[in-house]
mmCIF file of C-alpha atoms in Angstrom:
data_model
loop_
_atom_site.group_PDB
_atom_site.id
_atom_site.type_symbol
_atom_site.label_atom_id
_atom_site.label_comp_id
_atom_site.label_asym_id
_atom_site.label_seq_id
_atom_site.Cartn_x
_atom_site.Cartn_y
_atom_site.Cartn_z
ATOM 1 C CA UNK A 9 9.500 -5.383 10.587
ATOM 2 C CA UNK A 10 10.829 -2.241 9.668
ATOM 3 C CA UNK A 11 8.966 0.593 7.512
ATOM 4 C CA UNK A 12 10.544 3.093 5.589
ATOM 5 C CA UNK A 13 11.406 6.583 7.199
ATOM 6 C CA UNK A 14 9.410 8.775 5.074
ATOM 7 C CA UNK A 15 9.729 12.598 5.269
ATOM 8 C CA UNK A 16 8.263 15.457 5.745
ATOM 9 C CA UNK A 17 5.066 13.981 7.152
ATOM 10 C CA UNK A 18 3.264 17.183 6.428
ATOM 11 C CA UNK A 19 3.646 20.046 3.855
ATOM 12 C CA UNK A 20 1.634 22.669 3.535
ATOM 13 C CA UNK A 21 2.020 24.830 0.182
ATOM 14 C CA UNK A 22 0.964 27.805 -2.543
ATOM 15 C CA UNK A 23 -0.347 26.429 -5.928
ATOM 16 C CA UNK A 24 2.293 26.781 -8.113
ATOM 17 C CA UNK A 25 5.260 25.877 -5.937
ATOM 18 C CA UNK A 26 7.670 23.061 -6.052
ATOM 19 C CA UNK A 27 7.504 19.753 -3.834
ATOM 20 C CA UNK A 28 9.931 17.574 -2.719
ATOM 21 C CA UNK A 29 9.777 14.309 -0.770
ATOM 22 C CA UNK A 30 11.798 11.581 0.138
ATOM 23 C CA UNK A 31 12.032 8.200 1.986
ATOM 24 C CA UNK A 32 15.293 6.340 3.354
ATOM 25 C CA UNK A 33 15.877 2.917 4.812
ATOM 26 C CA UNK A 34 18.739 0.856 6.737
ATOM 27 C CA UNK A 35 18.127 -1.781 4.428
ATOM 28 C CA UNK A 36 18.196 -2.271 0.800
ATOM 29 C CA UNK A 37 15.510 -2.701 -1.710
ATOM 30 C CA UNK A 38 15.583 -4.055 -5.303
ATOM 31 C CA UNK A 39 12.343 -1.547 -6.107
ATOM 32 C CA UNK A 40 11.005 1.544 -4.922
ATOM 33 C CA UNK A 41 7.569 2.631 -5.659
ATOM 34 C CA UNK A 42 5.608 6.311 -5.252
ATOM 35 C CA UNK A 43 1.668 6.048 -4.784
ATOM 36 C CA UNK A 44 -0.913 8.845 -4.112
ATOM 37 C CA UNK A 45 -3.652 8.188 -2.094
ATOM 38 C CA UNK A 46 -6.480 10.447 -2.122
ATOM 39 C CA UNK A 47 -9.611 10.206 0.520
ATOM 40 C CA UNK A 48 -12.333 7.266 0.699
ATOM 41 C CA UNK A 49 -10.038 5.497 -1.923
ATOM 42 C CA UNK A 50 -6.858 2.951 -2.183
ATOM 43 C CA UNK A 51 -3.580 3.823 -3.244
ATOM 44 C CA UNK A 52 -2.723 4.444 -6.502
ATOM 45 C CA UNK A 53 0.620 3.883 -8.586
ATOM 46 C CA UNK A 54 2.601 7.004 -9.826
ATOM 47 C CA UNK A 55 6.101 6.076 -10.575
ATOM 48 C CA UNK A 56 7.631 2.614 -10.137
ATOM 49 C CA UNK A 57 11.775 2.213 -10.320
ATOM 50 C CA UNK A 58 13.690 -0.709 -10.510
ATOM 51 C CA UNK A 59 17.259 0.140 -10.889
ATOM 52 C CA UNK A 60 19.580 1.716 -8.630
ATOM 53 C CA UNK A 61 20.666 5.433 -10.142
ATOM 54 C CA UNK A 62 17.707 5.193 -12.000
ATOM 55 C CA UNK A 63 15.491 9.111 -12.762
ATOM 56 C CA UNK A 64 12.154 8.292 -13.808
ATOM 57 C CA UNK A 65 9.499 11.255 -14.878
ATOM 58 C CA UNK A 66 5.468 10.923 -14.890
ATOM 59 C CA UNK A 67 4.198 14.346 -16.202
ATOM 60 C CA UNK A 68 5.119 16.544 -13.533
ATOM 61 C CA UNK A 69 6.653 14.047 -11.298
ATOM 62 C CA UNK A 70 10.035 13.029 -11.050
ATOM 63 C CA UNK A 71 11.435 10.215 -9.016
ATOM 64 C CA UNK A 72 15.054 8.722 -8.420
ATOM 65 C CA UNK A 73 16.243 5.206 -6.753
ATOM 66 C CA UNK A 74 19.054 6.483 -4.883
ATOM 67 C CA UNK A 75 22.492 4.789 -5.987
ATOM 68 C CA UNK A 76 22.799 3.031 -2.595
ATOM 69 C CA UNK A 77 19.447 1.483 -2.810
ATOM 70 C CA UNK A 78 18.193 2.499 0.354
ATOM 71 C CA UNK A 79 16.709 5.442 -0.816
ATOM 72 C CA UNK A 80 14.239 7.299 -3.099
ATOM 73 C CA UNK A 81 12.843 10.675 -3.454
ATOM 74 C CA UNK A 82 9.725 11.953 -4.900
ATOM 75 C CA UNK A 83 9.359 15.945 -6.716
ATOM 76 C CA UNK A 84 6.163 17.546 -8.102
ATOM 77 C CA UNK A 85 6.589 20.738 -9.797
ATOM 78 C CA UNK A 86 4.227 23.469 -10.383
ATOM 79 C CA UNK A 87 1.641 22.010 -7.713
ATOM 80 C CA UNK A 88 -2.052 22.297 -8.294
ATOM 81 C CA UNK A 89 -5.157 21.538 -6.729
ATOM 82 C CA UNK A 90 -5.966 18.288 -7.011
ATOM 83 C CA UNK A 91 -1.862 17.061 -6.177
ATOM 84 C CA UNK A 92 -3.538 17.077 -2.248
ATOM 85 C CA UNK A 93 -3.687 13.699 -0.539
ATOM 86 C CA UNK A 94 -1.209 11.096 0.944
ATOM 87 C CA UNK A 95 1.783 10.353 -1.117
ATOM 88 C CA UNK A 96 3.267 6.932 0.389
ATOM 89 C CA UNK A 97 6.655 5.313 -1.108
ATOM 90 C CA UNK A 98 7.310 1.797 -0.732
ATOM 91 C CA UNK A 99 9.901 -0.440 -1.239
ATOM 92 C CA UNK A 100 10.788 -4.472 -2.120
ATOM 93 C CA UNK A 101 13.029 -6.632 -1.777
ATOM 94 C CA UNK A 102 12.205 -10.315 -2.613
ATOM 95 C CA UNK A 103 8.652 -10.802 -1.721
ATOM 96 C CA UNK A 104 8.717 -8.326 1.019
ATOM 97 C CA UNK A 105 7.125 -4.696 0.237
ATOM 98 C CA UNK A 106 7.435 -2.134 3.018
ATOM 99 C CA UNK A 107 5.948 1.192 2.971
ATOM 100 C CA UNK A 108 6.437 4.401 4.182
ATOM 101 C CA UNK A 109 3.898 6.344 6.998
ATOM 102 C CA UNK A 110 3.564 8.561 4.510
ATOM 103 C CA UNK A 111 3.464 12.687 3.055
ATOM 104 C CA UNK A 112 0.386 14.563 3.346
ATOM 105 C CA UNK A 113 0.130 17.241 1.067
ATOM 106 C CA UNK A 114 -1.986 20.169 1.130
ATOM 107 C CA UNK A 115 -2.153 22.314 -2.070
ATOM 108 C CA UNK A 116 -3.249 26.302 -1.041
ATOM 109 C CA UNK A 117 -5.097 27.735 -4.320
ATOM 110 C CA UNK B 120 -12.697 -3.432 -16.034
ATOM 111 C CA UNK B 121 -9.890 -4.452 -14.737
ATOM 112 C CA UNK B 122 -10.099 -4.250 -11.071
ATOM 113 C CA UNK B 123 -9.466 -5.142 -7.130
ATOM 114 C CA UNK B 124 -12.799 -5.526 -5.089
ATOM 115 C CA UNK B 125 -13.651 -5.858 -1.185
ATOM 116 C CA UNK B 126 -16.209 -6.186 0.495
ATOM 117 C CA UNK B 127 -17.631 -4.417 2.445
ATOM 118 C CA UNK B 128 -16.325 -1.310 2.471
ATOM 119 C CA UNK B 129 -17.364 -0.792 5.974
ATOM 120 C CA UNK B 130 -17.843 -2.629 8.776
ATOM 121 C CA UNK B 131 -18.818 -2.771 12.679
ATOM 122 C CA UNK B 132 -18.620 -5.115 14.706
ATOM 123 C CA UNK B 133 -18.235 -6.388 18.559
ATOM 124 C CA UNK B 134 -15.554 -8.059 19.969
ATOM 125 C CA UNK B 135 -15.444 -11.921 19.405
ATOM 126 C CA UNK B 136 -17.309 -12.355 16.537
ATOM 127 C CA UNK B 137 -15.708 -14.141 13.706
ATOM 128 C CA UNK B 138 -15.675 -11.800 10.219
ATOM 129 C CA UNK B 139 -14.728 -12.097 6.730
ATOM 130 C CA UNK B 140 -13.658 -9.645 3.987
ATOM 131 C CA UNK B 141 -13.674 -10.741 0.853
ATOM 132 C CA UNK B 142 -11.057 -9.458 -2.265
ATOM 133 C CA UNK B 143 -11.117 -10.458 -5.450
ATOM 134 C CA UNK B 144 -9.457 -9.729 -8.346
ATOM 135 C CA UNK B 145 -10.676 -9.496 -12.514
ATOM 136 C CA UNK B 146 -6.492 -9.259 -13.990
ATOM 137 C CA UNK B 147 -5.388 -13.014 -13.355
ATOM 138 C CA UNK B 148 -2.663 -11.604 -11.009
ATOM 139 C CA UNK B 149 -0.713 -14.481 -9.324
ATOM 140 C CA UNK B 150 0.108 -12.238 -6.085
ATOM 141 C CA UNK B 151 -2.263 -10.957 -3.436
ATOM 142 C CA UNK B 152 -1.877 -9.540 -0.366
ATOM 143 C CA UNK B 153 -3.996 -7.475 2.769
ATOM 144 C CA UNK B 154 -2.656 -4.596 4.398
ATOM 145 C CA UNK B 155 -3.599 -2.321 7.215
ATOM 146 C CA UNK B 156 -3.547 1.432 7.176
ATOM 147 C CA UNK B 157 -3.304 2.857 10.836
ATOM 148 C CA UNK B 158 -2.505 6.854 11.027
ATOM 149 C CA UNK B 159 0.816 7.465 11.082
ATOM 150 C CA UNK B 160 2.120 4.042 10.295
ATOM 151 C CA UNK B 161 1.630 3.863 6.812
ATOM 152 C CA UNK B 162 1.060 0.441 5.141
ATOM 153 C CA UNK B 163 1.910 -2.970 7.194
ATOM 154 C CA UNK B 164 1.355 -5.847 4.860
ATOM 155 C CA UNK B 165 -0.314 -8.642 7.218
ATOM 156 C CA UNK B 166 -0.515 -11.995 4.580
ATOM 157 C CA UNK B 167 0.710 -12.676 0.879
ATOM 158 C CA UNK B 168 -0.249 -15.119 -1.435
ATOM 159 C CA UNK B 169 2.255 -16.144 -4.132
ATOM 160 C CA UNK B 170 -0.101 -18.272 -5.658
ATOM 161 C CA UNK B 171 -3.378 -20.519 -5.115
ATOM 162 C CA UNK B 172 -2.703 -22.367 -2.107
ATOM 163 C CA UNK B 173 0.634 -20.492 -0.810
ATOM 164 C CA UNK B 174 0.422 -17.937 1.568
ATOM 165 C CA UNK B 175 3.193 -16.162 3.554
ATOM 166 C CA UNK B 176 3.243 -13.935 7.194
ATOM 167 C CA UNK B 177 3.482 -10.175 6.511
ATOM 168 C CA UNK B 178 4.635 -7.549 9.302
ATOM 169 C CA UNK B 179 1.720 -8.166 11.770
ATOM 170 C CA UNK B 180 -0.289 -11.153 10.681
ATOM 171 C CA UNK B 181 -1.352 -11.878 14.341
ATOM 172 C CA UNK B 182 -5.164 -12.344 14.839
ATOM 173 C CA UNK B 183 -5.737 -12.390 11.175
ATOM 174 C CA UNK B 184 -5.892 -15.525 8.541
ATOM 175 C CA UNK B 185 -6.181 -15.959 4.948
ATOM 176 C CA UNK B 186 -6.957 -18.773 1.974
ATOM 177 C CA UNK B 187 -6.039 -18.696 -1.719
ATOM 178 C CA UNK B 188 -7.929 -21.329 -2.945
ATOM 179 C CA UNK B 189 -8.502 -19.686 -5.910
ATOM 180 C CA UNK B 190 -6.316 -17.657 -7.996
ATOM 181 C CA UNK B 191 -9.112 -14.630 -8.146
ATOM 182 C CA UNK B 192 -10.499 -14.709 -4.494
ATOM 183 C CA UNK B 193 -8.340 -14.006 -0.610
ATOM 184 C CA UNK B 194 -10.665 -13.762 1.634
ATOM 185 C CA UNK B 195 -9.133 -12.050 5.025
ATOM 186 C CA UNK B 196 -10.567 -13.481 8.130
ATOM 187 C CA UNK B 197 -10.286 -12.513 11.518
ATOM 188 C CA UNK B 198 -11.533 -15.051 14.015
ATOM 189 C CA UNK B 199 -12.026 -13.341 17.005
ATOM 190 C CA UNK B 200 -11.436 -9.663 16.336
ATOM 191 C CA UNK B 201 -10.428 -7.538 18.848
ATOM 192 C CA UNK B 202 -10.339 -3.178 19.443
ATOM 193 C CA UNK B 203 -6.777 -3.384 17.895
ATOM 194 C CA UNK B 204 -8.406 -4.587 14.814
ATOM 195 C CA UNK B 205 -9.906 -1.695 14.235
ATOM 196 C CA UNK B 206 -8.222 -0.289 10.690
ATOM 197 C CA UNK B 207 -8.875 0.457 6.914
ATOM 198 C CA UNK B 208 -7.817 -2.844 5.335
ATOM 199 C CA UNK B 209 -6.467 -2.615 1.873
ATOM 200 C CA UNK B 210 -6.538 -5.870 -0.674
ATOM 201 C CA UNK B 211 -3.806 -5.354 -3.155
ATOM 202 C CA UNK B 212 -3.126 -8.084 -6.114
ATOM 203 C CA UNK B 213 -0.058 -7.919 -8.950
ATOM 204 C CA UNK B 214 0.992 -10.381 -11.746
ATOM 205 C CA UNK B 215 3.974 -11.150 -9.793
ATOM 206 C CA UNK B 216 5.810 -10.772 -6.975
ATOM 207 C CA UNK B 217 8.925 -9.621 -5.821
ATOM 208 C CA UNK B 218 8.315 -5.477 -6.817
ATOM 209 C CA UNK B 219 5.924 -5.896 -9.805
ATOM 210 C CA UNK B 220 3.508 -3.074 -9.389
ATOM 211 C CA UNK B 221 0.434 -3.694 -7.097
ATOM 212 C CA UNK B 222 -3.273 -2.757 -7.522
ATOM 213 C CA UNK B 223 -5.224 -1.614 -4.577
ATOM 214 C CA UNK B 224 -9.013 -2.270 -3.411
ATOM 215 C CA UNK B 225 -10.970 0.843 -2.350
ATOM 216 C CA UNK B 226 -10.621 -0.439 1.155
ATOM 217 C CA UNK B 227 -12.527 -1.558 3.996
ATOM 218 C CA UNK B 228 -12.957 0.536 7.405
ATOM 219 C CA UNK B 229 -13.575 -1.739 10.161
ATOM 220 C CA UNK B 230 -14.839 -1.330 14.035
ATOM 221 C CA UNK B 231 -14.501 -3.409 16.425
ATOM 222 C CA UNK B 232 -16.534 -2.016 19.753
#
């Protein structure tokens, strides 16, 4: 089946600085979902959206569910330490939930 | 606590011989499901449970099978596992499906040799 095209794979950047991520898809989905993942652990929920247009904020993360449905991006602003670790999005559609390969983030102090 | 469990959290093994990982879940979710994390690809769901006794094909269920005989427990077993096997399997459970937020296991690292 098909994953989600999830970019950039790798982003290296100062504390402080703004991130931006995003994942696209030939198909639609009814739900897109961000999770961090952080080492020796499972992946953990950030921002869940279920409605096409819609901007949803989590502290210092921001996430939209692009108007087409077949996309979704991800921001963090003013980066710190601990952001570092995989950031995956996924999406549904019915029972099926398809994820991205993933963003790994490093965080420079 | 509410929580997803697995065990074990690591595990080798040799070709051929039949294994089980266990998942259960403390929230009374009604969907389960097992993924495998290879690098690069992400998350690729391999079986989902709707509910106690129904279970559906993910992306690459091949080589794997599961039971939900109870609501709390989906075991993930692998018959004969092979090289290819070799992953960190995640156990994920929600209330529902179709979107509804899941909640992830620590994960298990297995080895096949």
């Amino acid at each position: 089946g098909q994953q989600l095209n999830q970019s950039p794979q790798s982003m290296f950047i100062q504390e402080g600085e703004d991130v931006s991520m995003n994942c696209t898809s030939s198909s639609i989905f009814n739900t897109w979902l961000w999770y961090k993942q952080d080492p020796g652990e499972g992946p953990v929920l950030l921002i869940a959206l279920y409605k096409a247009g819609e901007l949803t904020s989590n502290g210092r993360l921001t996430a939209q569910f692009g108007i087409t449905r077949k996309d979704s991006f991800l921001n963090i602003s003013a980066s710190i330490p601990s952001d570092v670790g995989i950031y995956f999005c996924a999406g549904t559609h019915n029972n099926d939930m398809r994820f991205g390969a993933g963003t790994r983030l490093t965080v420079k102090p | 606590e509410a929580q997803v469990t697995q065990n074990p959290r690591y595990l080798i093994t040799v070709t051929g011989k039949k294994l089980t990982v266990t998942c259960s879940q403390n929230m009374n979710h009604e969907y389960m499901s097992w993924y495998r994390q290879d690098p690069g690809l992400g998350l690729r769901q391999i079986y989902y449970s709707m509910n106690v006794e129904v279970t559906d094909k993910g992306d690459v269920p091949e080589g794997y099978k599961v039971s939900r005989k109870e609501k709390r427990n989906f075991p993930l077993i692998l018959e004969s596992p092979s090289p290819n096997q070799t992953s960190l399997y995640f156990c994920a459970s929600s209330l529902i499906g179709g979107g509804e937020t899941q909640y992830f296991g620590p994960g298990t690292r297995l080895l096949v040799l």
